[in-house]
XYZ file of C-alpha atoms in Angstrom:
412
model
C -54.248 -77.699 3.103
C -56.396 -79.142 0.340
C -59.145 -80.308 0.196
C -58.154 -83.888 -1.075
C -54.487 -85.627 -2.050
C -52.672 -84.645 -5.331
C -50.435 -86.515 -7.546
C -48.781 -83.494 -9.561
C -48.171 -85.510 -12.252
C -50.191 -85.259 -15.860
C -50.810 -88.216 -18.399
C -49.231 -86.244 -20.504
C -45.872 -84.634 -20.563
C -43.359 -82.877 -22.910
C -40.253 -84.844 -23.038
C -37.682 -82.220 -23.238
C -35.623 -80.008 -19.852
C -35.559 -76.571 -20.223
C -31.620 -76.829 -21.044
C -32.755 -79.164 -24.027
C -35.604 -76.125 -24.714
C -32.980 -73.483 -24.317
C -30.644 -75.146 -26.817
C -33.657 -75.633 -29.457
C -34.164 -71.881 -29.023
C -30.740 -71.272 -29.311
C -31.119 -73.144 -32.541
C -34.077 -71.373 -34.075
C -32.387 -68.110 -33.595
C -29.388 -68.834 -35.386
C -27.094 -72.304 -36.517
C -24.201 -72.336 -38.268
C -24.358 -76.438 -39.461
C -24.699 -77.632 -43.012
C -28.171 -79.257 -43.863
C -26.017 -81.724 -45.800
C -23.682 -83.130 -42.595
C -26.910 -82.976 -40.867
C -28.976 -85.051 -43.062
C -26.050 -87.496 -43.847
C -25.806 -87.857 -39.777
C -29.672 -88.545 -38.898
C -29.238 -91.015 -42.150
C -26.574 -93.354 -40.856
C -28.421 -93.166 -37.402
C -31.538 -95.222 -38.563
C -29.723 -97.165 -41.891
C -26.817 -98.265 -43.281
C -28.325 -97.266 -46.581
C -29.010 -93.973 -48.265
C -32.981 -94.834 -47.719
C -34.257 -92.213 -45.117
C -36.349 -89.026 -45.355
C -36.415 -86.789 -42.711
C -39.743 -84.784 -42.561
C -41.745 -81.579 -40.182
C -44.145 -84.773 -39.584
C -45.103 -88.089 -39.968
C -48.702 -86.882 -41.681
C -45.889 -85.245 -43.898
C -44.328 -88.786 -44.676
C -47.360 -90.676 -44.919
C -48.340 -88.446 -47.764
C -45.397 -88.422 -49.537
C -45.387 -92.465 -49.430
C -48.763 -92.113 -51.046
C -48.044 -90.168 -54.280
C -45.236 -92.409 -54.734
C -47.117 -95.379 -54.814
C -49.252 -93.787 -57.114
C -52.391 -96.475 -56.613
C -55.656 -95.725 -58.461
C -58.673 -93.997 -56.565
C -60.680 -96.421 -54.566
C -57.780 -98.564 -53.343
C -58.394 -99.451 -50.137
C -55.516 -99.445 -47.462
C -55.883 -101.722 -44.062
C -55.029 -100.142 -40.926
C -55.347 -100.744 -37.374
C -58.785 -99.923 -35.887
C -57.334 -97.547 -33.313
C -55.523 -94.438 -35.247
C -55.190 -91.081 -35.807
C -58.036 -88.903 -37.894
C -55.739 -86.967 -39.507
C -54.039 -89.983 -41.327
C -57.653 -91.704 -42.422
C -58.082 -88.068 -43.882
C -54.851 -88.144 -45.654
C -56.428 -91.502 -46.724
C -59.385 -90.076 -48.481
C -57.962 -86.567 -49.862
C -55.863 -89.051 -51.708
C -59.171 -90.718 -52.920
C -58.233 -94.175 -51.509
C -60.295 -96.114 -48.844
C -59.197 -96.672 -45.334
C -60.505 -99.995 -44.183
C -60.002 -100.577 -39.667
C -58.973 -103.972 -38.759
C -59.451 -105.262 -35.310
C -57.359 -105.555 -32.793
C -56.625 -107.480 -29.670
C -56.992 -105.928 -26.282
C -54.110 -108.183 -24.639
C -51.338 -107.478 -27.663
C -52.922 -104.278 -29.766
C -51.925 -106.384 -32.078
C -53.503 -106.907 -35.495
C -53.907 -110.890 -36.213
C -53.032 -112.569 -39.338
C -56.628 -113.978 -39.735
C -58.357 -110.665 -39.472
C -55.892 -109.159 -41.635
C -56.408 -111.787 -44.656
C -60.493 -111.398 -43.708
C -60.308 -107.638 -44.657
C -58.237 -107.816 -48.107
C -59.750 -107.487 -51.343
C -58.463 -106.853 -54.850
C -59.022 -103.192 -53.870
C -56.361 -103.293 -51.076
C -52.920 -101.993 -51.847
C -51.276 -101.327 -48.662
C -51.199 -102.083 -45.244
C -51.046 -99.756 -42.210
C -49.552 -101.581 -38.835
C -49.711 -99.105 -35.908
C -47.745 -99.459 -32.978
C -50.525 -98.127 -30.860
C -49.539 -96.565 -27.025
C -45.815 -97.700 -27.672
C -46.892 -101.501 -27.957
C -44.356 -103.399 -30.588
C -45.020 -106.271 -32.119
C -43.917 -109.144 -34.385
C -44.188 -108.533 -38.017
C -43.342 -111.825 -39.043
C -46.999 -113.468 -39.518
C -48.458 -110.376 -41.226
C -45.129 -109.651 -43.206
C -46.490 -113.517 -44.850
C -49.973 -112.599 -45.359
C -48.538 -109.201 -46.837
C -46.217 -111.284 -49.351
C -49.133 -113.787 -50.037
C -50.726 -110.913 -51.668
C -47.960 -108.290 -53.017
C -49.014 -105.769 -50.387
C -46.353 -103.454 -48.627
C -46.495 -102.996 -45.072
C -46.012 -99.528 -43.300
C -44.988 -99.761 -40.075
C -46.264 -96.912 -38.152
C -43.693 -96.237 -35.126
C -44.954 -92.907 -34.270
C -45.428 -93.426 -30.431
C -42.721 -95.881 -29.913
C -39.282 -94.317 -30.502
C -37.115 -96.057 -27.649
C -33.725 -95.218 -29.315
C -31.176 -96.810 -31.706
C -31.498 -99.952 -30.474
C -35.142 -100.062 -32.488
C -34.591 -98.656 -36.256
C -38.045 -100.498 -37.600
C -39.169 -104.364 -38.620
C -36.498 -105.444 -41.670
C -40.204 -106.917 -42.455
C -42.040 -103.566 -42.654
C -41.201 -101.937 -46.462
C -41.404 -98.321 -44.501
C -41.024 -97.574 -41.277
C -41.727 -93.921 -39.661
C -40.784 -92.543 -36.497
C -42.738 -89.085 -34.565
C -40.324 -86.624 -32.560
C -43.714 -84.082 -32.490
C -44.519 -82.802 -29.336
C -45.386 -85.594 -26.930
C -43.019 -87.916 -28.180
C -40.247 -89.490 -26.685
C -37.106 -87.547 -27.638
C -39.112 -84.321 -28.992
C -38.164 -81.688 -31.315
C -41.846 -80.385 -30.973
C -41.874 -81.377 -34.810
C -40.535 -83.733 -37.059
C -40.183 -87.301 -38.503
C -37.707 -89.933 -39.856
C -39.019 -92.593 -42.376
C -36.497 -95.538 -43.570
C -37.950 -97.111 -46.929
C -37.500 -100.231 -47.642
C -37.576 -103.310 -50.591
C -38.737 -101.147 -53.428
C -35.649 -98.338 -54.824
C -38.356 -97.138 -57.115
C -40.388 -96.307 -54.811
C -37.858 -94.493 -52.437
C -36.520 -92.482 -55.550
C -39.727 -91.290 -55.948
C -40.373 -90.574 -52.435
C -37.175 -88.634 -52.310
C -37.952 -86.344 -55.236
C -41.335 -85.816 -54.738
C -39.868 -84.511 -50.964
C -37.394 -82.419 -52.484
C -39.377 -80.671 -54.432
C -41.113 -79.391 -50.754
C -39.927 -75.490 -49.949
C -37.992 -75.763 -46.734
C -40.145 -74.362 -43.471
C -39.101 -70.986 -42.509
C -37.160 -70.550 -39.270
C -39.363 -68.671 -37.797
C -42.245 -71.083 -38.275
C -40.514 -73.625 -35.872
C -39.128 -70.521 -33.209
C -42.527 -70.025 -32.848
C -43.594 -73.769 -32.204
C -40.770 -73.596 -29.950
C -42.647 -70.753 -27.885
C -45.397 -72.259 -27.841
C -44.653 -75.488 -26.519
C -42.993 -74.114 -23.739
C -46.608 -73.549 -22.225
C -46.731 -77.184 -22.263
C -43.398 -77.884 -20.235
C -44.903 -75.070 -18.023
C -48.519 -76.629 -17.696
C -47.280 -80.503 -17.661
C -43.374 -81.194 -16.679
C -43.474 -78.484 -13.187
C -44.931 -80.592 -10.516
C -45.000 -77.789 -8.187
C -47.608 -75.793 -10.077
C -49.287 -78.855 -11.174
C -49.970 -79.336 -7.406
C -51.217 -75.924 -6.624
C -53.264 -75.553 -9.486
C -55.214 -78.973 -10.093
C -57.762 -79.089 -7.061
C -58.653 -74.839 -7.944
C -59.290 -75.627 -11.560
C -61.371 -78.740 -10.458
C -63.111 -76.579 -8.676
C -63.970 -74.421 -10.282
C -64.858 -76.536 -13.479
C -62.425 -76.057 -15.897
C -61.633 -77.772 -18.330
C -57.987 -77.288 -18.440
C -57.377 -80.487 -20.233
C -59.453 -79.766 -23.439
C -57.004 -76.469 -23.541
C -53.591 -78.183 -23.111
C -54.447 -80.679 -25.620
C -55.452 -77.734 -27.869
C -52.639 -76.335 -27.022
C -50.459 -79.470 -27.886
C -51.717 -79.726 -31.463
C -49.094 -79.886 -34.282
C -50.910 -78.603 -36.828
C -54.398 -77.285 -36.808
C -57.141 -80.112 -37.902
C -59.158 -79.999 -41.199
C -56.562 -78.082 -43.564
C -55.768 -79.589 -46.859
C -52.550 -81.624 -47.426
C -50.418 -78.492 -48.288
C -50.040 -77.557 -44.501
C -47.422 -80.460 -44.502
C -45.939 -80.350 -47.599
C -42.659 -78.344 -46.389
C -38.957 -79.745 -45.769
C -37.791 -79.380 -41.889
C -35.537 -76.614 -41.490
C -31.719 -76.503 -40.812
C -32.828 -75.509 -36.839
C -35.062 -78.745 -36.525
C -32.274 -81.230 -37.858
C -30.108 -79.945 -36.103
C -31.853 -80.179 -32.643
C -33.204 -83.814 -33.980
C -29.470 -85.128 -34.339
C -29.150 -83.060 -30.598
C -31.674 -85.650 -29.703
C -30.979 -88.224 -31.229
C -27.250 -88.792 -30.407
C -27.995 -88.017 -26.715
C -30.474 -89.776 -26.318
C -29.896 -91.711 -22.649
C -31.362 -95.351 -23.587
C -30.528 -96.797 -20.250
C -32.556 -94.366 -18.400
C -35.182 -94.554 -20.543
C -35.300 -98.216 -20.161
C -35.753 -97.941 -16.274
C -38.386 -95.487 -16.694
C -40.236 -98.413 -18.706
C -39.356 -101.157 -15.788
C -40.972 -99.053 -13.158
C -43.864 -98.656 -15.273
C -44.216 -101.836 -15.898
C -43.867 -102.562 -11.720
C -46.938 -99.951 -11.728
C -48.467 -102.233 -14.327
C -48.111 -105.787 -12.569
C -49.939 -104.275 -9.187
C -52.704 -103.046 -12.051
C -53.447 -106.374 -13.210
C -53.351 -107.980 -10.075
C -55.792 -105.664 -9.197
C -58.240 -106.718 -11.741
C -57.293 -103.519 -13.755
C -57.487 -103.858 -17.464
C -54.420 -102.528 -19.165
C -54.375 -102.742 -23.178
C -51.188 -104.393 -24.823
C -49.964 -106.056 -21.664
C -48.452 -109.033 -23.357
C -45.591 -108.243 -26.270
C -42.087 -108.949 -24.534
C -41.118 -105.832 -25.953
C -44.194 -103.820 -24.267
C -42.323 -99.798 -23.940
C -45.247 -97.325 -23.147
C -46.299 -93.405 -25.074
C -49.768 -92.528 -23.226
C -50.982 -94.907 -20.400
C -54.170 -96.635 -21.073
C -56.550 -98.722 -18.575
C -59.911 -99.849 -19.576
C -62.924 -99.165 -16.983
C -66.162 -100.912 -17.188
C -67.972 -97.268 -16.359
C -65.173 -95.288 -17.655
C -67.157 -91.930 -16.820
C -67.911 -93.026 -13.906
C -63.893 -93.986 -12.906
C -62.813 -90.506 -14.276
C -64.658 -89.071 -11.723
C -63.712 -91.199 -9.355
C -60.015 -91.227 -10.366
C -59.927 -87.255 -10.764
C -61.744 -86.560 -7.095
C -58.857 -89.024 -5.479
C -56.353 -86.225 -6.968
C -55.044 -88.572 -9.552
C -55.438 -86.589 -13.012
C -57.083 -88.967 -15.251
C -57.539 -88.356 -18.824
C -60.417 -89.500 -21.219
C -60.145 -88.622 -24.794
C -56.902 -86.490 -24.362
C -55.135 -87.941 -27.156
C -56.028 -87.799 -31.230
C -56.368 -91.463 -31.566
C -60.135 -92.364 -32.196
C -61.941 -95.855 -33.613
C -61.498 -95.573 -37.597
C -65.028 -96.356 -38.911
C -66.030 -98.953 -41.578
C -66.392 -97.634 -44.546
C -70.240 -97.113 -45.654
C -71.571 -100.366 -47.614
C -68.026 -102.390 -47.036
C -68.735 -105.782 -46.099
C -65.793 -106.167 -43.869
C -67.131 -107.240 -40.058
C -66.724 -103.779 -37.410
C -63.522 -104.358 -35.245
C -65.844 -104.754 -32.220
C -63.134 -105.428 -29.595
C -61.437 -102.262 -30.850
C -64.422 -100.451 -30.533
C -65.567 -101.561 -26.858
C -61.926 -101.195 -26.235
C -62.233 -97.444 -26.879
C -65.230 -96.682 -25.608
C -64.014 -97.437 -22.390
C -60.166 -95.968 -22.190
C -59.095 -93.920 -19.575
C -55.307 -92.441 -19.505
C -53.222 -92.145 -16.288
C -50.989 -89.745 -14.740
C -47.840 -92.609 -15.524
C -45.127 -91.990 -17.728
C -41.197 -92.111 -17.694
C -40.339 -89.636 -15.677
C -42.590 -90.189 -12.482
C -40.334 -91.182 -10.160
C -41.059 -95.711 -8.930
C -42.632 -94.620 -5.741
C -45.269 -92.515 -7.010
C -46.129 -94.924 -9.649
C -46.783 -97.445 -7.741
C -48.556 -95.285 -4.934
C -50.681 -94.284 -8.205
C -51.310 -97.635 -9.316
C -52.430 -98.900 -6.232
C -54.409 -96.296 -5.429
C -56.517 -96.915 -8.569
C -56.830 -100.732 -7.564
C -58.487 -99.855 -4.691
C -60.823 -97.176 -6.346
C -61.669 -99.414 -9.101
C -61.959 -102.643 -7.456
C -62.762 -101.778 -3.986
C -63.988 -105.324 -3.656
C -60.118 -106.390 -2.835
C-alpha cells in the first residue's frame, strides 16, 4: 500500500493507441500511396481551394509565411504575450521584431484596444494564438487588422478539434500542429490554409517546394521514440506504480519526459525545418485525419468542462474560462503560491505540472515603448497544469477537481 493516493493520470499525454502507433510504424517501414492522392486528400479536408501546405511543423510553416512576405528587417510582428520561444526566434533570425500583446486571463484573448495600442508603422503582421485550445472571435481584430493593411495569422496549433473547425475566414493564414502532444498526432507535422493574398500563397508554395523531402527513416525514428511517451504517459498502470517511488526518491521525471517530448532540439538555425513531410507522415496524417472520432472528442471536452465548473466554484482560477467555444490542449489553473500548490497538489498524488510545456511570457523588446502585458505576465508566473485531459475518464476528473478545491481553498 502507498504511502498516499494516486491519480495515474499525467497533464500530459500522447494522443495516439498503440494500434494507431502500430499502423504509423507500419507506415514508416514501407507505403505504397502516391504523395499526389495524398496531398490532394489532406487539401480538400481543410479547403475547397487549392490553398494548403502541408508541412514536418508548424515552426516549418511559420517560416515559410515569412520569406514570402518578404518585409524589410526591423518590422515588427504583434503576437500574443503567451507563446512559444522557438517562434519569437524564428522572429528574429528573420531580422524582424516580435512585439507581446496582453492578454486577458478570463478569454486569453487579445483585445482590440491593446492590439491598436501596440501598432506602429513598423508592424507588418499580426500573430493571434489560440493559447491552451481557447478559440476566439476574430471579428474585432480582423477590423483593427484591415484599419491598418495588416494580415492576421491565426495560430491553431493547440486547438485542432476536427473538420468541423478549418480556421477564422477572417484570419489570412491559419495553421494547425499534429506534433506530438497534439490532438490527432502524427508525432510531426502541420497543415496551413492561406488565405486573401494568391501572391502570397504562390510564393509560399514554391518557396516549400523547393524543401528536400525528410527521409523515412528520420520520422521511423521519431516514431520510436515517442513510443516512450505512450509508455511513460497513456499506461495508467505504471503511472500508478511508479509516481510515489520517483517522488521519493527526487526525481525529476518530468523535466525528462518533456525532454523527451521535444520535436526538434532548441537553438538550431532555421534549416532544421526546412524539409517537406514524407510520403509515411501524409499518409498517417490523412489516417488521422479522416478517422478522427469528433463526437467522442467532444464529450471528452464536456466532462472537462464539468471538472471545470466545480473549479470555479471552488474559487479556482482557470485561464480562458469564458469563449463559448472553450475546447482544452494542456490544463491550466492559476495559484496565488503556485510553488507552494505544486507541492501541495503533487504530495495529494495528483501529478501537477509547472513549466512542463514550451510556452513562456514573450518579452518587450529592449527600448520599445509599448506598455509590458502585465496580466499576461502575473498570469504566468503563477500557472500550474493538471493531470485533466480527454481521455480521463468523468469520474476521475471530477474526483481530481474537487480534490484540488479543497487543497487550494481549504477555507470551503
Amino acid at each position: 500500500m502507498f504511502w498516499f493516493p494516486v491519480y495515474p493520470y499525467a497533464c500530459l499525454s500522447i494522443d495516439c493507441s498503440w494500434f494507431d502507433w502500430f499502423r504509423a510504424l507500419r507506415r514508416a517501414i514501407y507505403t505504397g500511396e502516391k504523395r499526389s492522392v495524398l496531398l490532394k486528400n489532406l487539401t480538400k479536408a481543410f479547403s475547397d481551394e487549392d490553398n494548403v501546405i502541408v508541412s514536418i511543423s508548424v515552426r516549418t510553416a511559420f517560416d515559410v509565411y515569412l520569406r514570402a512576405l518578404n518585409m524589410p528587417k526591423g518590422s515588427e510582428i504583434l503576437m500574443t504575450a503567451i507563446n512559444i520561444p522557438e517562434m519569437v526566434r524564428i522572429i528574429k533570425l528573420h531580422g524582424f521584431v516580435p512585439v507581446p500583446v496582453d492578454v486577458e486571463v478570463d478569454t486569453l484573448a487579445v483585445t482590440p484596444d491593446k492590439l491598436e495600442a501596440a501598432i506602429t508603422d513598423k508592424t507588418k503582421l499580426i500573430i493571434a494564438t489560440f493559447t491552451y485550445g481557447v478559440r476566439y472571435d476574430l471579428t474585432e481584430i480582423a477590423k483593427v487588422a484591415k484599419k491598418h493593411n495588416l494580415p492576421i495569422l491565426e495560430d491553431c496549433a493547440q486547438g485542432y478539434i476536427g473538420q468541423s473547425y478549418k480556421g477564422d475566414p477572417n484570419a489570412d493564414v491559419t495553421v494547425f500542429s499534429f506534433g506530438p502532444i497534439k490532438h490527432a498526432t502524427t508525432f510531426q507535422g502541420a497543415v496551413m490554409i492561406i488565405r486573401k493574398n494568391p501572391f502570397i500563397l504562390q510564393q509560399a508554395k514554391l518557396i516549400h517546394d523547393t524543401y528536400p523531402i525528410q527521409s523515412g527513416k528520420i520520422y521511423l525514428k521519431k516514431i520510436i521514440k515517442y513510443s516512450g511517451g505512450i509508455v511513460l504517459l497513456n499506461i495508467r498502470w505504471l503511472n500508478y506504480i511508479l509516481r510515489p517511488f520517483l517522488l521519493k526518491a527526487k526525481f525529476d521525471y518530468k523535466k525528462r519526459v518533456v525532454s523527451l517530448l521535444r520535436g526538434f532540439a532548441p537553438g538550431q538555425g532555421l534549416e532544421v525545418y526546412r524539409f517537406r513531410p514524407c510520403t509515411a507522415m501524409l499518409s498517417f496524417l490523412w489516417r488521422r485525419i479522416s478517422h478522427f472520432d469528433e463526437k467522442k472528442f467532444m464529450e471528452g471536452m464536456k466532462n472537462m468542462q464539468e471538472g471545470t465548473d466545480i473549479l470555479i466554484k471552488g474559487g479556482v482560477t482557470v485561464p480562458g474560462l469564458n469563449p463559448k467555444d472553450r475546447t482544452f490542449w494542456l490544463y491550466p489553473i492559476v495559484a496565488q503560491d503556485s510553488k507552494k500548490a505544486y507541492d501541495v497538489l503533487n504530495n495529494a498524488g495528483i501529478d501537477t505540472y509547472s513549466g512542463i510545456s514550451q510556452l513562456y511570457a514573450v518579452p518587450v523588446p529592449e527600448g520599445s515603448n509599448i506598455p509590458k502585458p502585465e496580466k499576461s505576465y502575473e498570469m504566468f508566473k503563477n500557472l500550474l497544469y493538471l493531470p485533466i485531459h480527454k481521455d480521463v475518464p468523468k469520474k476521475d476528473i471530477i474526483a481530481i477537481c474537487k480534490h484540488t478545491v479543497k487543497l487550494l481553498n481549504p477555507k470551503l
